[in-house]
Amino acid sequence: MLRDITIGQYYQAKSPIHALDPRVKLVGTMVFLISLFIGRNVIMYAVATAFLAAVIKVSKVPFKFMVRGLKSIVFIAVFSAVFNLFLTEGTPIVQFGIFKLTWEGIEMAAFMVIRLIYLIIGSSLMTLTTTPNDLTDGLEKGLGFLNKIKVPVHEIAMMMSIALRFIPILIEETDKIMKAQIARGADFEHGNIIQRAKAMIPILVPLFVSAFRRANELATAMEARCYHGGEGRTKMRPLRYKAKDVKAYLILAAYLVLMIAIKMLRNGALV
Amino acid sequence: MSIILDKVNYVYEIGSGFEKHALKDVSCVIEKGEFIGLIGHTGSGKSTLIQHLNGIIKATSGNIFFDGEYIYDKDYDMRKLRNKVGLVFQYPEHQLFETDIFKDVCFGPRNQGLPEKEVQLRAFQALRLVGLEENLYYQSPFDLSGGQKRRAAIAGVLAMKPDYLILDEPTAGLDPKGRDEILGHIRKLHDETGIAVILVSHSMEDVARYVDRIMVMNDGELIFDDKPRNVFAHYRELESVGLAAPDVTYIMNDLKRAGFAVDTDAITVEEARDNILKMLNGKG
């Protein structure tokens, strides 16, 4: 029941995307997200769709994995679509009381929903093709310059990787505790909202206790291995850019330039 | 009065590319009052199997009947089934959530909708059955030892007065003393109340001396289902699936091969001792 959450999940495969330096993938995701927000133009979205489709194809991650990640945003997507549909000023088509359906609203809602879906697919593509370890390595190295202004980059990266690592563990734990309480006759599905909130206590308390226990054990284990943070720490496999990473950067730059060019040429037009 | 499994199959994560056939055509009958050991190494499907018995997992295909009723019928009351089949998960002490042990044990019977007096009576009885001392009843779970916490958690399920008690690795992570205490209490519980017990374990040694029937799982299949002696007679096959018979079985078989007239049926150290002594005295 809780296994459907795909955020932060890694899909094992041998593909050019998997083999890229995590920094490239981080920058790539950023570029893609930014490109979605540059403008509202059908041609731009067609280009973005083609780009995304190509990357998915190359990454060898089955498309249904992306779709699974979308389940979690169905509510937000519907919510924002409805708001945009009825609360955007413009040429009305139908009017119900204070709510009116406008052409601008339809346009806005369509772009919003597509944008949201692409946001999720784009970022889950990164996590699906990058192990959490690589991801934080990439972040640490990529943001290393912040060290100069006393930002503890290594510590933040370490916290992130631990947090990511614990997501599946805690999900599994929740699943187990839920089953155990169901076996003792707990009921999470019936009753009003207060009763249901109360019914969560037998899950939340053991979950917190176990999270603290695990954190404690992990801290002890790290201490026992003389962990002392980022200062003077070396890596077994330091990140280094290779030829394919440079190529990937060039493709990304080309994509971004193309998107900006379309934006400039078709400024304000829908198509 | 029994649980009947008819060709039960279960597949994890259907349609995800990571499919795992966890149960393959498992059929068996579990009668009231039995004491069964369910054995298999990690990943053999034992935990999946027991979660079918109280309906927490629904079989991908196959039928399960409880006391003559089909449990996947639309109008079958799963809560009734869960009241009758008590399931104690691995590391059950991790599910304790109340401020004291007694309140926690009350959780199950209270969910059954019993009157408050009855709830408390049952909690008392259950705590006594698992042999916890009374001065611990009102302690926080944090103040108890691992073995005590585990017994309290088992009491939490017992308080629901199930007809069948299923324990998943009840001795995992306990020292030999804690292990013997728990298993001893479970055996006593079975003898005194007539409750059916299914003990899940990967250790033959643990289970051999307590149970009347052993079911062996390997790779999702039920490969043996018989009296302990008969199962241990297949000790070579057990080894080939990564399990082992109790040490005693090996010793007795070696002795026999060396020409001593011992009985290879012995499954506990005591039985083996008596048998060897008898043989020696017979000779002398």
Coordinates of C-alpha atoms in Angstrom, one line a residue:
Chain A
M1 CA 0.0 0.0 0.0
L2 CA 2.8 2.4 0.8
R3 CA 5.2 1.0 -1.8
D4 CA 3.8 3.2 -4.6
I5 CA 5.9 6.2 -3.6
T6 CA 8.6 6.5 -6.2
I7 CA 10.3 9.8 -5.2
G8 CA 13.9 9.0 -4.4
Q9 CA 13.7 5.6 -6.0
Y10 CA 16.5 4.3 -8.1
Y11 CA 16.0 2.1 -11.2
Q12 CA 19.0 -0.1 -11.9
A13 CA 20.0 -0.1 -15.6
K14 CA 23.0 0.4 -17.9
S15 CA 22.3 3.5 -19.9
P16 CA 24.2 6.5 -21.1
I17 CA 22.1 8.6 -18.7
H18 CA 22.9 6.4 -15.7
A19 CA 26.6 6.7 -16.6
L20 CA 26.6 10.5 -16.6
D21 CA 28.3 12.5 -13.9
P22 CA 25.6 13.3 -11.2
R23 CA 26.5 17.0 -11.5
V24 CA 25.4 16.9 -15.2
K25 CA 22.1 15.4 -14.2
L26 CA 21.5 17.9 -11.5
V27 CA 22.3 20.8 -13.8
G28 CA 20.3 19.1 -16.6
T29 CA 17.2 18.8 -14.3
M30 CA 17.6 22.4 -13.3
V31 CA 17.8 23.5 -17.0
F32 CA 14.8 21.4 -17.9
L33 CA 12.7 22.9 -15.0
I34 CA 13.8 26.4 -15.9
S35 CA 12.9 25.8 -19.6
L36 CA 9.4 24.9 -18.6
F37 CA 8.9 28.2 -16.9
I38 CA 10.4 30.4 -19.6
G39 CA 7.2 30.8 -21.5
R40 CA 3.8 29.4 -22.5
N41 CA 4.1 28.5 -26.1
V42 CA 2.9 25.3 -27.8
I43 CA 6.1 25.0 -29.9
M44 CA 8.3 25.3 -26.7
Y45 CA 6.3 22.6 -25.0
A46 CA 6.6 20.4 -28.1
V47 CA 10.3 20.8 -28.0
A48 CA 10.4 20.1 -24.2
T49 CA 8.2 17.0 -24.8
A50 CA 10.5 15.7 -27.5
F51 CA 13.6 16.4 -25.3
L52 CA 12.0 14.6 -22.3
A53 CA 10.9 11.7 -24.4
A54 CA 14.3 11.3 -25.9
V55 CA 16.0 11.3 -22.5
I56 CA 13.5 8.8 -21.1
K57 CA 14.1 6.6 -24.2
V58 CA 17.9 6.8 -23.7
S59 CA 17.6 6.2 -20.0
K60 CA 16.0 2.7 -20.5
V61 CA 13.7 3.4 -17.5
P62 CA 10.2 1.9 -18.2
F63 CA 7.7 4.7 -18.7
K64 CA 5.3 3.3 -16.1
F65 CA 7.8 4.2 -13.4
M66 CA 7.4 7.9 -14.2
V67 CA 3.6 7.4 -14.2
R68 CA 3.7 5.8 -10.8
G69 CA 5.4 8.9 -9.5
L70 CA 2.5 11.0 -10.9
K71 CA -0.1 9.4 -8.6
S72 CA 1.1 11.6 -5.7
I73 CA 0.3 14.8 -7.6
V74 CA -3.1 13.9 -9.0
F75 CA -4.8 15.9 -6.3
I76 CA -2.6 19.0 -6.7
A77 CA -2.9 18.9 -10.5
V78 CA -6.7 18.6 -10.4
F79 CA -6.9 21.3 -7.7
S80 CA -4.8 23.8 -9.7
A81 CA -6.5 23.0 -12.9
V82 CA -9.9 23.7 -11.5
F83 CA -8.8 27.0 -10.0
N84 CA -7.1 28.1 -13.2
L85 CA -10.1 27.1 -15.2
F86 CA -12.6 29.1 -13.3
L87 CA -10.7 32.0 -11.8
T88 CA -8.7 33.3 -14.8
E89 CA -9.9 36.6 -16.2
G90 CA -10.6 36.7 -19.9
T91 CA -13.2 36.0 -22.6
P92 CA -15.9 34.0 -20.9
I93 CA -17.4 30.9 -22.5
V94 CA -19.8 29.7 -19.8
Q95 CA -20.7 31.5 -16.6
F96 CA -22.0 29.9 -13.3
G97 CA -22.5 32.6 -10.7
I98 CA -19.2 34.0 -9.8
F99 CA -17.4 31.2 -11.7
K100 CA -16.8 31.7 -15.3
L101 CA -15.0 29.4 -17.7
T102 CA -12.7 31.4 -20.0
W103 CA -10.5 30.5 -23.0
E104 CA -7.6 32.0 -21.1
G105 CA -8.5 29.7 -18.2
I106 CA -8.4 26.6 -20.3
E107 CA -5.1 27.6 -21.8
M108 CA -3.7 28.4 -18.3
A109 CA -5.0 25.2 -16.8
A110 CA -3.6 23.0 -19.6
F111 CA -0.1 24.6 -19.3
M112 CA -0.2 24.3 -15.5
V113 CA -1.1 20.6 -15.6
I114 CA 1.5 19.8 -18.2
R115 CA 4.1 21.8 -16.4
L116 CA 3.4 20.0 -13.1
I117 CA 3.5 16.6 -14.8
Y118 CA 6.8 17.4 -16.6
L119 CA 8.2 18.8 -13.3
I120 CA 7.6 15.5 -11.6
I121 CA 8.7 13.3 -14.5
G122 CA 11.8 15.4 -15.0
S123 CA 12.9 15.2 -11.4
S124 CA 12.0 11.6 -10.9
L125 CA 14.0 10.8 -14.1
M126 CA 17.0 12.2 -12.2
T127 CA 16.4 10.1 -9.1
L128 CA 15.6 7.0 -11.1
T129 CA 18.9 7.2 -12.9
T130 CA 21.1 8.4 -10.1
T131 CA 21.8 6.5 -6.9
P132 CA 21.2 8.6 -3.8
N133 CA 24.9 8.4 -3.0
D134 CA 25.9 9.7 -6.4
L135 CA 23.3 12.4 -6.1
T136 CA 24.7 13.8 -2.8
D137 CA 28.3 13.4 -4.1
G138 CA 27.3 15.5 -7.1
L139 CA 25.6 18.1 -4.8
E140 CA 28.6 18.2 -2.5
K141 CA 31.1 18.7 -5.3
G142 CA 28.8 21.0 -7.3
L143 CA 28.2 23.3 -4.4
G144 CA 31.7 23.0 -3.0
F145 CA 32.4 26.7 -3.7
L146 CA 29.9 27.5 -0.9
N147 CA 32.5 26.2 1.6
K148 CA 34.4 29.4 1.1
I149 CA 31.5 31.3 2.7
K150 CA 31.3 28.9 5.6
V151 CA 28.4 26.8 4.4
P152 CA 28.9 23.3 5.7
V153 CA 28.3 21.7 2.3
H154 CA 29.5 18.2 3.3
E155 CA 27.4 18.0 6.4
I156 CA 24.3 19.1 4.4
A157 CA 25.0 16.6 1.7
M158 CA 25.5 13.9 4.4
M159 CA 22.2 14.7 6.0
M160 CA 20.5 14.6 2.7
S161 CA 21.9 11.2 1.8
I162 CA 21.0 9.8 5.1
A163 CA 17.5 11.2 4.8
L164 CA 17.1 9.8 1.3
R165 CA 18.5 6.5 2.5
F166 CA 15.9 6.3 5.3
I167 CA 12.8 6.9 3.2
P168 CA 12.4 3.3 2.0
I169 CA 13.4 2.0 5.4
L170 CA 10.8 4.1 7.2
I171 CA 8.2 3.2 4.6
E172 CA 8.8 -0.4 5.1
E173 CA 8.7 0.1 8.9
T174 CA 5.4 1.9 8.6
D175 CA 4.0 -0.9 6.5
K176 CA 5.1 -3.4 9.1
I177 CA 3.7 -1.5 12.1
M178 CA 0.4 -0.9 10.3
K179 CA 0.0 -4.6 9.6
A180 CA 0.9 -5.4 13.2
Q181 CA -1.8 -3.0 14.5
I182 CA -4.4 -4.2 12.0
A183 CA -3.7 -7.7 13.3
R184 CA -4.6 -6.3 16.7
G185 CA -7.9 -5.0 15.4
A186 CA -6.9 -1.4 14.6
D187 CA -9.1 0.3 12.1
F188 CA -7.7 3.0 9.9
E189 CA -10.5 3.2 7.3
H190 CA -13.6 3.9 9.2
G191 CA -14.8 6.7 11.5
N192 CA -14.8 10.5 11.2
I193 CA -11.6 12.6 10.8
I194 CA -10.9 12.8 14.5
Q195 CA -11.3 9.1 15.1
R196 CA -9.0 8.4 12.1
A197 CA -6.4 10.9 13.4
K198 CA -6.6 9.1 16.8
A199 CA -6.2 5.7 15.0
M200 CA -2.8 6.9 13.7
I201 CA -1.3 7.1 17.2
P202 CA -0.5 3.4 17.4
I203 CA 1.4 3.8 14.1
L204 CA 3.1 7.1 14.7
V205 CA 4.5 6.4 18.2
P206 CA 6.3 3.2 17.3
L207 CA 7.5 4.8 14.1
F208 CA 9.0 7.8 15.9
V209 CA 10.6 5.5 18.5
S210 CA 12.1 3.3 15.8
A211 CA 13.3 6.4 13.8
F212 CA 15.1 7.6 16.9
R213 CA 16.5 4.2 17.6
R214 CA 17.8 3.9 14.1
A215 CA 19.3 7.4 14.2
N216 CA 21.0 6.6 17.4
E217 CA 22.5 3.3 16.1
L218 CA 23.7 5.0 12.9
A219 CA 25.3 7.8 14.9
T220 CA 27.1 5.2 17.1
A221 CA 28.2 3.3 14.0
M222 CA 29.6 6.5 12.4
E223 CA 31.3 7.5 15.5
A224 CA 32.9 4.0 15.8
R225 CA 34.4 4.6 12.4
C226 CA 35.8 7.9 13.4
Y227 CA 33.6 10.0 11.2
H228 CA 34.3 13.7 11.7
G229 CA 32.7 15.6 8.9
G230 CA 34.0 16.9 5.6
E231 CA 37.4 18.4 6.6
G232 CA 40.3 16.5 5.1
R233 CA 38.0 13.7 3.9
T234 CA 39.0 12.0 0.6
K235 CA 36.9 10.0 -1.7
M236 CA 37.6 6.5 -3.2
R237 CA 36.1 7.6 -6.5
P238 CA 36.3 11.3 -6.8
L239 CA 34.0 12.8 -9.4
R240 CA 35.7 13.9 -12.6
Y241 CA 34.1 15.1 -15.8
K242 CA 34.6 12.9 -18.9
A243 CA 34.1 13.5 -22.6
K244 CA 30.5 12.2 -22.4
D245 CA 29.7 14.7 -19.7
V246 CA 31.0 17.6 -21.8
K247 CA 28.8 16.3 -24.7
A248 CA 25.8 16.2 -22.4
Y249 CA 26.5 19.8 -21.3
L250 CA 26.6 20.9 -24.9
I251 CA 23.3 19.2 -25.7
L252 CA 21.8 20.9 -22.6
A253 CA 23.1 24.2 -23.7
A254 CA 21.7 23.7 -27.2
Y255 CA 18.3 22.8 -25.8
L256 CA 18.2 25.9 -23.6
V257 CA 19.3 28.2 -26.4
L258 CA 16.6 26.7 -28.6
M259 CA 14.0 27.2 -26.0
I260 CA 15.0 30.8 -25.5
A261 CA 15.2 31.4 -29.2
I262 CA 11.6 30.2 -29.6
K263 CA 10.6 32.4 -26.8
M264 CA 12.2 35.5 -28.3
L265 CA 10.8 34.8 -31.8
R266 CA 7.3 33.9 -30.8
N267 CA 7.0 36.2 -27.8
G268 CA 3.5 36.3 -26.5
A269 CA 2.0 34.1 -29.2
L270 CA 0.4 30.9 -28.3
V271 CA 1.8 28.9 -31.2
Chain B
M1 CA -12.6 -26.2 13.0
S2 CA -9.6 -25.6 10.9
I3 CA -7.8 -23.4 8.4
I4 CA -7.6 -24.8 4.9
L5 CA -5.3 -23.5 2.2
D6 CA -6.0 -24.7 -1.3
K7 CA -3.3 -24.0 -3.9
V8 CA -2.5 -20.5 -2.6
N9 CA -0.2 -18.4 -4.8
Y10 CA 1.1 -15.0 -4.1
V11 CA 3.1 -12.7 -6.4
Y12 CA 4.8 -9.6 -5.0
E13 CA 4.7 -6.3 -7.0
I14 CA 2.7 -7.7 -9.9
G15 CA 3.4 -5.8 -13.2
S16 CA 6.4 -3.8 -11.9
G17 CA 9.2 -5.7 -13.5
F18 CA 10.4 -6.8 -10.0
E19 CA 7.8 -9.6 -9.7
K20 CA 8.6 -12.2 -7.1
H21 CA 6.6 -15.4 -6.9
A22 CA 6.6 -15.7 -3.1
L23 CA 4.1 -18.6 -2.7
K24 CA 3.7 -21.4 -5.2
D25 CA 0.6 -23.7 -4.9
V26 CA 0.7 -24.0 -1.1
S27 CA -1.9 -26.3 0.2
C28 CA -2.3 -27.5 3.8
V29 CA -4.8 -27.9 6.6
I30 CA -4.2 -26.5 10.1
E31 CA -6.4 -28.0 12.7
K32 CA -7.4 -26.5 16.0
G33 CA -5.1 -27.2 18.9
E34 CA -2.1 -28.2 16.8
F35 CA 1.5 -27.0 17.5
I36 CA 3.3 -26.5 14.2
G37 CA 6.7 -25.3 13.4
L38 CA 7.0 -23.5 10.0
I39 CA 10.6 -23.5 8.9
G40 CA 12.5 -22.1 6.0
H41 CA 15.5 -19.9 5.4
T42 CA 15.2 -16.1 4.8
G43 CA 13.0 -15.4 1.7
S44 CA 11.4 -18.8 1.5
G45 CA 7.9 -17.4 1.9
K46 CA 7.1 -18.2 5.5
S47 CA 6.3 -14.6 6.5
T48 CA 4.2 -14.2 3.4
L49 CA 2.3 -17.4 4.1
I50 CA 1.4 -16.5 7.6
Q51 CA 0.1 -13.1 6.6
H52 CA -2.4 -14.9 4.4
L53 CA -3.8 -16.8 7.4
N54 CA -5.4 -13.7 9.0
G55 CA -6.2 -12.0 5.7
I56 CA -3.6 -9.2 5.8
I57 CA -2.3 -10.3 2.4
K58 CA -4.8 -11.5 -0.2
A59 CA -3.7 -14.4 -2.2
T60 CA -3.1 -13.8 -5.9
S61 CA -4.8 -17.0 -6.6
G62 CA -6.1 -20.0 -4.6
N63 CA -8.6 -20.3 -1.8
I64 CA -8.4 -20.1 2.0
F65 CA -11.2 -21.4 4.2
F66 CA -11.5 -20.6 7.9
D67 CA -13.9 -22.8 9.9
G68 CA -15.7 -23.8 6.7
E69 CA -16.1 -20.2 5.5
Y70 CA -14.4 -18.8 2.4
I71 CA -12.5 -15.8 3.6
Y72 CA -12.4 -13.9 0.3
D73 CA -16.2 -13.8 0.1
K74 CA -17.4 -10.2 -0.3
D75 CA -19.5 -10.2 2.9
Y76 CA -16.9 -12.2 5.0
D77 CA -16.0 -10.2 8.1
M78 CA -12.2 -9.9 8.1
R79 CA -12.2 -8.5 11.7
K80 CA -13.8 -11.7 12.9
L81 CA -11.0 -13.7 11.2
R82 CA -8.3 -11.4 12.8
N83 CA -9.9 -11.9 16.2
K84 CA -9.6 -15.7 15.8
V85 CA -6.1 -15.8 14.2
G86 CA -3.7 -13.8 16.3
L87 CA -0.5 -12.8 14.4
V88 CA 2.6 -11.8 16.2
F89 CA 5.0 -10.2 13.8
Q90 CA 8.8 -10.2 13.9
Y91 CA 10.2 -8.0 16.6
P92 CA 6.7 -7.4 18.0
E93 CA 8.1 -5.1 20.7
H94 CA 8.5 -2.4 18.0
Q95 CA 4.7 -2.1 17.9
L96 CA 4.3 -1.1 21.5
F97 CA 3.0 2.5 21.7
E98 CA 1.2 3.1 25.0
T99 CA 2.6 4.7 28.1
D100 CA 2.5 1.4 30.0
I101 CA 2.5 -2.3 29.2
F102 CA -1.0 -2.9 30.6
K103 CA -2.6 -0.2 28.5
D104 CA -0.9 -1.5 25.5
V105 CA -2.2 -5.0 26.0
C106 CA -5.7 -3.6 26.4
F107 CA -5.5 -2.2 22.8
G108 CA -6.5 -5.5 21.1
P109 CA -9.5 -6.4 23.2
R110 CA -10.7 -2.8 23.2
N111 CA -10.7 -2.9 19.5
Q112 CA -12.9 -6.0 19.7
G113 CA -15.5 -3.8 21.4
L114 CA -15.6 -5.6 24.7
P115 CA -16.8 -4.0 27.9
E116 CA -14.0 -2.2 29.9
K117 CA -14.1 -4.8 32.7
E118 CA -13.7 -7.7 30.3
V119 CA -10.9 -5.8 28.5
Q120 CA -8.9 -5.4 31.7
L121 CA -9.5 -9.0 32.8
R122 CA -8.2 -10.3 29.5
A123 CA -5.2 -8.0 29.7
F124 CA -4.4 -9.4 33.1
Q125 CA -4.9 -13.0 32.0
A126 CA -2.7 -12.5 28.9
L127 CA 0.1 -10.9 30.9
R128 CA 0.0 -13.7 33.4
L129 CA 0.1 -16.3 30.6
V130 CA 3.3 -14.9 29.2
G131 CA 4.8 -14.9 32.6
L132 CA 5.5 -11.2 33.2
E133 CA 5.8 -10.2 36.8
E134 CA 3.0 -8.0 38.1
N135 CA 5.4 -5.1 39.1
L136 CA 6.1 -4.6 35.4
Y137 CA 2.5 -4.2 34.3
Y138 CA 2.5 -0.4 34.8
Q139 CA 6.0 0.3 33.6
S140 CA 6.8 2.1 30.4
P141 CA 7.9 -0.2 27.6
F142 CA 11.2 1.6 27.6
D143 CA 12.0 0.3 31.1
L144 CA 11.7 -3.3 30.1
S145 CA 14.3 -5.7 28.7
G146 CA 14.1 -7.0 25.2
G147 CA 12.7 -10.3 26.2
Q148 CA 10.1 -8.7 28.6
K149 CA 9.0 -6.3 25.9
R150 CA 8.5 -9.2 23.5
R151 CA 6.4 -11.1 26.0
A152 CA 4.3 -8.0 26.6
A153 CA 3.8 -7.7 22.8
I154 CA 2.8 -11.3 22.6
A155 CA 0.4 -10.8 25.4
G156 CA -1.1 -7.9 23.4
V157 CA -2.2 -10.5 20.8
L158 CA -3.1 -13.2 23.3
A159 CA -5.5 -10.8 25.1
M160 CA -7.7 -11.0 22.0
K161 CA -8.2 -14.7 22.8
P162 CA -7.5 -16.1 19.4
D163 CA -8.0 -19.8 18.5
Y164 CA -4.8 -19.7 16.5
L165 CA -1.6 -18.0 17.5
I166 CA 1.0 -17.4 14.9
L167 CA 4.5 -16.2 15.9
D168 CA 7.0 -15.0 13.3
E169 CA 10.5 -15.6 14.6
P170 CA 9.6 -15.0 18.2
T171 CA 13.1 -15.7 19.4
A172 CA 15.0 -13.5 16.9
G173 CA 17.6 -11.4 18.6
L174 CA 17.1 -12.9 22.1
D175 CA 19.8 -14.6 24.1
P176 CA 19.5 -18.3 24.9
K177 CA 17.8 -17.6 28.2
G178 CA 15.2 -15.3 26.7
R179 CA 14.7 -17.7 23.9
D180 CA 14.0 -20.7 26.2
E181 CA 11.7 -18.6 28.3
I182 CA 9.6 -17.5 25.4
L183 CA 9.4 -20.9 23.8
G184 CA 8.7 -22.5 27.2
H185 CA 5.8 -20.1 27.8
I186 CA 4.4 -20.7 24.4
R187 CA 4.5 -24.5 24.9
K188 CA 2.8 -24.1 28.3
L189 CA 0.3 -21.8 26.8
H190 CA -0.6 -24.4 24.2
D191 CA -0.8 -27.2 26.7
E192 CA -3.0 -25.2 29.1
T193 CA -5.4 -23.4 26.8
G194 CA -5.4 -25.7 23.8
I195 CA -4.7 -22.8 21.5
A196 CA -3.2 -23.8 18.1
V197 CA 0.3 -22.4 17.7
I198 CA 2.3 -21.9 14.5
L199 CA 5.9 -21.1 15.3
V200 CA 7.9 -19.6 12.4
S201 CA 11.6 -20.0 12.6
H202 CA 14.7 -20.7 10.5
S203 CA 16.2 -22.8 13.3
M204 CA 15.3 -26.5 13.5
E205 CA 17.0 -26.7 16.8
D206 CA 14.7 -24.2 18.3
V207 CA 11.6 -25.8 17.0
A208 CA 12.4 -29.5 17.3
R209 CA 11.8 -29.9 21.0
Y210 CA 8.5 -28.0 21.1
V211 CA 6.4 -28.7 18.1
D212 CA 4.3 -31.7 17.0
R213 CA 4.4 -31.1 13.3
I214 CA 6.9 -29.4 11.0
M215 CA 6.2 -27.6 7.7
V216 CA 9.3 -26.8 5.7
M217 CA 9.2 -24.0 3.1
N218 CA 11.7 -23.5 0.3
D219 CA 11.5 -21.0 -2.4
G220 CA 7.8 -20.5 -2.0
E221 CA 6.9 -24.2 -1.9
L222 CA 5.9 -26.4 0.9
I223 CA 8.4 -29.2 0.6
F224 CA 7.8 -31.2 3.8
D225 CA 4.8 -31.3 6.1
D226 CA 5.1 -34.1 8.7
K227 CA 6.0 -35.1 12.3
P228 CA 9.5 -33.7 13.3
R229 CA 11.1 -37.2 13.3
N230 CA 9.9 -37.9 9.8
V231 CA 11.1 -34.5 8.5
F232 CA 14.5 -34.9 10.1
A233 CA 14.9 -38.2 8.5
H234 CA 15.3 -36.2 5.3
Y235 CA 18.2 -34.3 6.7
R236 CA 20.2 -34.6 3.5
E237 CA 17.4 -32.9 1.5
L238 CA 17.1 -30.3 4.3
E239 CA 20.8 -29.5 3.9
S240 CA 20.4 -29.0 0.1
V241 CA 17.8 -26.3 0.7
G242 CA 20.1 -24.5 3.2
L243 CA 18.5 -25.9 6.4
A244 CA 19.8 -28.4 8.9
A245 CA 18.4 -31.0 11.2
P246 CA 19.2 -30.7 14.9
D247 CA 22.8 -31.7 15.8
V248 CA 21.4 -34.7 17.6
T249 CA 20.1 -36.2 14.3
Y250 CA 23.6 -36.0 12.9
I251 CA 25.3 -37.6 15.9
M252 CA 22.8 -40.4 16.0
N253 CA 23.1 -41.1 12.3
D254 CA 26.9 -41.1 12.6
L255 CA 26.7 -43.5 15.5
K256 CA 24.5 -45.8 13.6
R257 CA 26.8 -45.8 10.6
A258 CA 29.7 -46.6 13.0
G259 CA 27.8 -49.7 14.0
F260 CA 26.0 -48.8 17.2
A261 CA 22.4 -49.9 17.5
V262 CA 21.0 -46.5 18.3
D263 CA 17.6 -45.1 17.3
T264 CA 18.1 -42.2 14.7
D265 CA 14.6 -40.9 15.6
A266 CA 15.8 -39.0 18.7
I267 CA 15.3 -35.2 18.2
T268 CA 16.3 -33.7 21.6
V269 CA 19.5 -34.1 23.5
E270 CA 17.6 -35.8 26.4
E271 CA 16.1 -38.4 24.1
A272 CA 19.5 -39.1 22.5
R273 CA 21.1 -39.4 25.9
D274 CA 18.5 -41.9 27.1
N275 CA 18.7 -43.8 23.9
I276 CA 22.5 -44.1 24.0
L277 CA 22.5 -45.1 27.6
K278 CA 19.9 -47.7 26.9
M279 CA 22.0 -49.1 24.1
L280 CA 25.2 -49.1 26.2
N281 CA 23.4 -50.8 29.2
G282 CA 21.9 -53.3 26.8
K283 CA 25.3 -54.2 25.6
G284 CA 26.9 -54.2 29.1

